[in-house]
Tab-separated table of C-alpha atoms in Angstrom:
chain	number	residue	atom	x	y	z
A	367	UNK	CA	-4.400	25.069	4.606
A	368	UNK	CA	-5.471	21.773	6.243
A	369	UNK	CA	-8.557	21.380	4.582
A	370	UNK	CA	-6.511	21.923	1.318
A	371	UNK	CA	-4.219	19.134	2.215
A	372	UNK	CA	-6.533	16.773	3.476
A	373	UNK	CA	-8.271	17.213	0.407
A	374	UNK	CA	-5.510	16.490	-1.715
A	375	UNK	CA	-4.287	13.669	0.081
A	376	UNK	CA	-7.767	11.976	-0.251
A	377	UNK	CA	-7.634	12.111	-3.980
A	378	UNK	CA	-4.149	10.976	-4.413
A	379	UNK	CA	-4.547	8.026	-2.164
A	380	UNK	CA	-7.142	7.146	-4.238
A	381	UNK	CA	-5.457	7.786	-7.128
A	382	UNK	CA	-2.306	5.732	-6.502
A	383	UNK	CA	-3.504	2.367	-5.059
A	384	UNK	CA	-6.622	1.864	-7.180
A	385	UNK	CA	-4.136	3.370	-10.723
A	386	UNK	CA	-0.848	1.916	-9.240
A	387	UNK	CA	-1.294	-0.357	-6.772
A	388	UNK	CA	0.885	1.897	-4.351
A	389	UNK	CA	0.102	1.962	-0.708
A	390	UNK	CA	-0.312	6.055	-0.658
A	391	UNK	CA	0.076	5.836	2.955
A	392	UNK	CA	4.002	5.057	2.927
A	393	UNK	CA	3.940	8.074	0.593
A	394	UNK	CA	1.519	10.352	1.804
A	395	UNK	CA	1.811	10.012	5.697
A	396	UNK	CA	5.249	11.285	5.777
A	397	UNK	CA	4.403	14.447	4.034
A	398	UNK	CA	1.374	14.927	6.640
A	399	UNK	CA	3.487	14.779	9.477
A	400	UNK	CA	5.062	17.368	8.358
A	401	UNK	CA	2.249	19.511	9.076
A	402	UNK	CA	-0.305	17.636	11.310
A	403	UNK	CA	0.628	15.752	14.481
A	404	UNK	CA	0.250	11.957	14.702
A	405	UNK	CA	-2.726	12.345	16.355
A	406	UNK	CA	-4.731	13.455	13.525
A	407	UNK	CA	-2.538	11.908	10.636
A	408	UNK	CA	-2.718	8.281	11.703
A	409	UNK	CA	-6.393	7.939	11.954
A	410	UNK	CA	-7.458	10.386	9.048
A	411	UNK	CA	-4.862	7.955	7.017
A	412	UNK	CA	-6.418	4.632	8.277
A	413	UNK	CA	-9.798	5.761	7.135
A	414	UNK	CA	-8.754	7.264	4.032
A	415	UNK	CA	-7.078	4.175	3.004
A	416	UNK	CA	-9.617	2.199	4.059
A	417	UNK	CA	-11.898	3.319	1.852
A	418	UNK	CA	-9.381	3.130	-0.998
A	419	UNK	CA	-8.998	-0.472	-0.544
A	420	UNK	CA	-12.900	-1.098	-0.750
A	421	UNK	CA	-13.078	1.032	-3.936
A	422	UNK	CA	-10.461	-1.107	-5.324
A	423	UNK	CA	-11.967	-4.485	-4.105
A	424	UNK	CA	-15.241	-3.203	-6.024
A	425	UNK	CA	-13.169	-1.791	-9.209
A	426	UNK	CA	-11.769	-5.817	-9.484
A	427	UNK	CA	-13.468	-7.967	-8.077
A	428	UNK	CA	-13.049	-11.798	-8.517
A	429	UNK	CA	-9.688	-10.583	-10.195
A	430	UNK	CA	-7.289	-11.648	-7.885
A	431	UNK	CA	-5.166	-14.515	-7.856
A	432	UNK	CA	-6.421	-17.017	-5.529
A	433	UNK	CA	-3.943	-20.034	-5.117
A	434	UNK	CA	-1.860	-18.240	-2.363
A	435	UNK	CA	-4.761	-15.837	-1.027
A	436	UNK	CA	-5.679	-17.452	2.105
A	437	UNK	CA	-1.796	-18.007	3.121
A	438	UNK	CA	-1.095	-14.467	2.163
A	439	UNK	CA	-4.499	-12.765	4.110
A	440	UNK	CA	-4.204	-15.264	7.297
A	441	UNK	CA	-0.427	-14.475	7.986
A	442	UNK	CA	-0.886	-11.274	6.651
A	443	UNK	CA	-3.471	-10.906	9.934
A	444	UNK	CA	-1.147	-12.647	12.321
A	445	UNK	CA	1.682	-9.847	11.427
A	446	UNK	CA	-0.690	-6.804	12.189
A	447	UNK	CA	-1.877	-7.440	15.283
A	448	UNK	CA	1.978	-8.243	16.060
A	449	UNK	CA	2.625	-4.586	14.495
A	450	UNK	CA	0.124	-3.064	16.599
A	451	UNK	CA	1.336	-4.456	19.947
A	452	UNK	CA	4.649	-3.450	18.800
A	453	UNK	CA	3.856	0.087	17.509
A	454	UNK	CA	2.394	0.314	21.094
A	455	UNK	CA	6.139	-0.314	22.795
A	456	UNK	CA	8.650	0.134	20.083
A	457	UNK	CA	9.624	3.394	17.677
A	458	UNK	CA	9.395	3.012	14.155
A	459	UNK	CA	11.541	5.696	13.195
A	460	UNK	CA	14.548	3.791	12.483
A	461	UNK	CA	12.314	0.746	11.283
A	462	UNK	CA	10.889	3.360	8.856
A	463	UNK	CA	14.175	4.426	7.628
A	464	UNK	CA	15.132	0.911	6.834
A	465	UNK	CA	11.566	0.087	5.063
A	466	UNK	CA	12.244	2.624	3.117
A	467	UNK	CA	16.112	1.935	1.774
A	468	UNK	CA	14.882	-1.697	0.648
A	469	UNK	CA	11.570	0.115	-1.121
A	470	UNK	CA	14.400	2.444	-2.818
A	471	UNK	CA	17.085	-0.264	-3.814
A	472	UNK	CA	14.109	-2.598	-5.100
A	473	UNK	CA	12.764	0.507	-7.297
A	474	UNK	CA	16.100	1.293	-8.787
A	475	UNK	CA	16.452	-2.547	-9.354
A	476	UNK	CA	12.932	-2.862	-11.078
A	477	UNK	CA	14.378	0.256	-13.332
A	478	UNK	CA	17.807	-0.935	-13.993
A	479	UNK	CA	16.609	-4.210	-15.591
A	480	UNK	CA	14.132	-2.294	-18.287
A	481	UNK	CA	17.257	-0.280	-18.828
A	482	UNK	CA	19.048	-0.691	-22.230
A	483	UNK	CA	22.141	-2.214	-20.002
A	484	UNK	CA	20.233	-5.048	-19.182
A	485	UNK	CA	18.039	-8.004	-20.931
A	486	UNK	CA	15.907	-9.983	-18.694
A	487	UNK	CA	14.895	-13.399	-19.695
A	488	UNK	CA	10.981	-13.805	-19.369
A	489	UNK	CA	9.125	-17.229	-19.017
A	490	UNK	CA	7.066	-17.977	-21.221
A	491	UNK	CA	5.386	-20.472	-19.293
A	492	UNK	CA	3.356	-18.173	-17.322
A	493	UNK	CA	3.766	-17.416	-13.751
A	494	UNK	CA	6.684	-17.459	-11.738
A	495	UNK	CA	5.603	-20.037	-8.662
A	496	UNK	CA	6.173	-19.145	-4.796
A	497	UNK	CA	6.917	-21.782	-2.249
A	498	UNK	CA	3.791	-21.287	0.121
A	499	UNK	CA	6.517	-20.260	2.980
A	500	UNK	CA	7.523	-17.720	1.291
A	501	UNK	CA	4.231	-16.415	1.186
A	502	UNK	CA	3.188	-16.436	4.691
A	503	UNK	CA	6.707	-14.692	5.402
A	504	UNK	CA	5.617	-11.667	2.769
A	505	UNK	CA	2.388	-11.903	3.994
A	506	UNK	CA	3.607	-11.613	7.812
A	507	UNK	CA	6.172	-9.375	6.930
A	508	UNK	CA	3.412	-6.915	5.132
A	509	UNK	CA	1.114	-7.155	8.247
A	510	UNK	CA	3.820	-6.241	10.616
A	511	UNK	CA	5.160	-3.143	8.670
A	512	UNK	CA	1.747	-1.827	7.618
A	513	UNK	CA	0.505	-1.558	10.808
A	514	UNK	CA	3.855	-0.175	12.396
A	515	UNK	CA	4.788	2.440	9.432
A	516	UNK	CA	1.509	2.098	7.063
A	517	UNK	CA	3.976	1.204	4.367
A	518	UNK	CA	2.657	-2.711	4.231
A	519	UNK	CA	1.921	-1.637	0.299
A	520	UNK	CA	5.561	-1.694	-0.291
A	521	UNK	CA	6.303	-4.817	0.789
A	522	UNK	CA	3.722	-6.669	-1.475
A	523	UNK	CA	4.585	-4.771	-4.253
A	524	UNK	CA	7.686	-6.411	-3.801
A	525	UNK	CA	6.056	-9.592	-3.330
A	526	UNK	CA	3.291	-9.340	-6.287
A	527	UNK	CA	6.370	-8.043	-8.774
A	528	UNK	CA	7.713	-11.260	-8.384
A	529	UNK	CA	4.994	-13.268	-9.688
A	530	UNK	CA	4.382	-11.280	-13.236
A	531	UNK	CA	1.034	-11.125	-12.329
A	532	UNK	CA	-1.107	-9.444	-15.242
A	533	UNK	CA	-1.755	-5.253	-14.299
A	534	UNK	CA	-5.501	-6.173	-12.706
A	535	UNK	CA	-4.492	-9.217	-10.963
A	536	UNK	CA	-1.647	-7.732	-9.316
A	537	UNK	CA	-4.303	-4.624	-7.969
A	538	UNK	CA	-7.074	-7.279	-7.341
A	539	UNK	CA	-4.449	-9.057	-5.062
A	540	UNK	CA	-3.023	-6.330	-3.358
A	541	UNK	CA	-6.513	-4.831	-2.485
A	542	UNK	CA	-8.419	-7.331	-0.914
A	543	UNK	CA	-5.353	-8.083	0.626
A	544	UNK	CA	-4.981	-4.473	1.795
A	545	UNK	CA	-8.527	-4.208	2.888
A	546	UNK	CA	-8.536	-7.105	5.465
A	547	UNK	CA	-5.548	-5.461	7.244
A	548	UNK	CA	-6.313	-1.581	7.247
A	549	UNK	CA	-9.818	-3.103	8.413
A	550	UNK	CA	-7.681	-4.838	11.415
A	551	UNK	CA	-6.430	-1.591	11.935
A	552	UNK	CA	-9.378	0.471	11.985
A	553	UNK	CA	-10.977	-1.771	14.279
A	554	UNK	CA	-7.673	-1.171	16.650
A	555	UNK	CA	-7.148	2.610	16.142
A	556	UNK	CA	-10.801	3.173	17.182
A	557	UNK	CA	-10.562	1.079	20.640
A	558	UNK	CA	-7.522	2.836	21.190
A	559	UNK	CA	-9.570	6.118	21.321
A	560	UNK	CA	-7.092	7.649	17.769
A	561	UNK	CA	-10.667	7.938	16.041
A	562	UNK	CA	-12.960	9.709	17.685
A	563	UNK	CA	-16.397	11.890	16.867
A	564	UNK	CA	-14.000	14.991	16.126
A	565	UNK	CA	-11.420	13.203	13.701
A	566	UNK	CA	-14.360	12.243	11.522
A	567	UNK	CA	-16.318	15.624	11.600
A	568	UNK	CA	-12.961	17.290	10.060
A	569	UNK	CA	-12.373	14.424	7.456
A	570	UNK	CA	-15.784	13.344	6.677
A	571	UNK	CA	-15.780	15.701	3.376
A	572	UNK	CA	-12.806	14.242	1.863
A	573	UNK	CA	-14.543	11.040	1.323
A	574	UNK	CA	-15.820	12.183	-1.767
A	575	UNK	CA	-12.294	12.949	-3.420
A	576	UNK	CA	-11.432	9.581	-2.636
A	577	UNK	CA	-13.812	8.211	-4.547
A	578	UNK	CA	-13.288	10.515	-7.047
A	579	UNK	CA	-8.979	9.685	-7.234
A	580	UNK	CA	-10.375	6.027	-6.920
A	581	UNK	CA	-12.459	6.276	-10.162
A	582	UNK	CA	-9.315	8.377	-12.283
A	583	UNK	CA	-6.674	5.510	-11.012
A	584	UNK	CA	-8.995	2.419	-12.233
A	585	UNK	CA	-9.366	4.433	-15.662
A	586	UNK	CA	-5.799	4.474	-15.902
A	587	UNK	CA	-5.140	1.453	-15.272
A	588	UNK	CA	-7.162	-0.559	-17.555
A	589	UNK	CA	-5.550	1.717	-20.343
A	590	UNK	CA	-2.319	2.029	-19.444
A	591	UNK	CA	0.354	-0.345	-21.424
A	592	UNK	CA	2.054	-3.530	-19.308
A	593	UNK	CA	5.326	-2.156	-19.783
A	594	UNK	CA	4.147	1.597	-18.386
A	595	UNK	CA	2.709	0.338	-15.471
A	596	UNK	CA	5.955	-2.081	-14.091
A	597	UNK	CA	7.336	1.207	-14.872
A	598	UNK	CA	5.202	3.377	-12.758
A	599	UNK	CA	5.171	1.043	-10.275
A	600	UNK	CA	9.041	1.271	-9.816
A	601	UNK	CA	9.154	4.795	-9.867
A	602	UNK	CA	6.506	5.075	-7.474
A	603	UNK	CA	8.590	2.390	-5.441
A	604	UNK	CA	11.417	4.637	-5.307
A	605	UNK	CA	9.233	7.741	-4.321
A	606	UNK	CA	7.780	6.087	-1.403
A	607	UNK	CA	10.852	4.443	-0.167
A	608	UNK	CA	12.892	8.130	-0.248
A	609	UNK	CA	9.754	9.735	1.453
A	610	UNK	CA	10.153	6.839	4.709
A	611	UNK	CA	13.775	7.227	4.570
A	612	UNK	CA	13.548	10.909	5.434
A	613	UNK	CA	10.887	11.370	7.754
């Protein structure tokens, strides 16, 4: 049973972020903790998405957008080492609960404008722009929560929606973003003594799968139609947010 689940966690993680841009571990740690204790699900999920954020780096590369990069990346550092001295002192249950209502209300926003009800007004003069403030705040504020409830994909989504960025800028973004901070955290969990010689002998395996959900997300997404994916990514939105608010 918790090979099975380990297994299919590593090939949905890698499934979502590299086909969606999702952060599977808002979605998928909750469901692990209801079988596994925090001590294993917190450092098999930092490795696992880990590695999903260098498989998406690779997948599209030198496709992000970099006017706001640096802002985003260096205050996106700043917020998680705050979330991991916080994480160390404060409970996140409530703070999860709360991630995971604005995750919801923005989905269901997202949705209700493609709905027949309402007619959004596009520019057609390309990309919306984003005071650089504004940036480091998302980019702090996507630190602090991915390191406290590993749901710091949510919060960029939210960001990157904003912006209108084309389907493989908007993953390119949110990876190498992604991959700096899980990389923070990695770094942390493992002087903390979370990830240790007997966390990787039961995960090493599921590498493989994440690779493997890694490769079927990028396919995806380089087929899938602008409109489907905004779609997806709102759905997915909602999913995530429900799964923090109930855990």
């Amino acid at each position: 049973m918790q090979a099975l689940l380990f297994g299919l966690t590593a090939l949905f993680a890698g499934f979502l972020k590299n086909g969606f841009g999702i952060g599977a571990g808002a979605f998928l740690t909750p469901i692990l903790s209801l079988f596994f204790e925090p001590a294993y699900t917190i450092p098999f999920m930092t490795v696992i998405l880990l590695i999903t954020d260098i498989i998406g780096v690779k997948n599209c590369w030198m496709e992000w957008e970099s006017q706001n990069l640096l802002s985003l990346i260096f205050s996106g550092v700043i917020g998680t080492v705050v979330g991991i001295i916080l994480l160390i002192y404060l409970p996140v249950h409530n703070f999860k609960k709360v991630m995971g209502l604005i995750a919801l209300i923005y989905g269901l926003w997202i949705l209700y404008t493609k709905s027949k009800f309402y007619r959004q007004k596009k520019d057609n003069g390309g990309i919306s722009q984003v005071l650089g403030f504004q940036t480091i705040l998302w980019g702090s504020a996507a630190g602090v929560i991915g390191a406290m409830a590993n749901a710091g994909g949510i919060v960029l989504n939210i960001y990157l929606s904003r912006l209108q960025y084309d389907r493989r800028t908007y993953i390119g973004t949110l990876m190498i973003f992604l991959c700096v901070m899980d990389g923070i955290k990695f770094i942390a969990f493992t002087a903390l003594g979370l990830l240790d010689v007997q966390i990787w002998l039961n995960i090493w395996w599921t590498i493989i799968l994440v690779f493997a959900g890694g490769f079927l997300g990028n396919k995806i997404n380089q087929f899938i139609s602008q409109n489907k994916f905004e779609l997806c990514v709102s759905i997915l939105l909602c999913l995530s947010g429900t799964a923090l608010m109930f855990t």
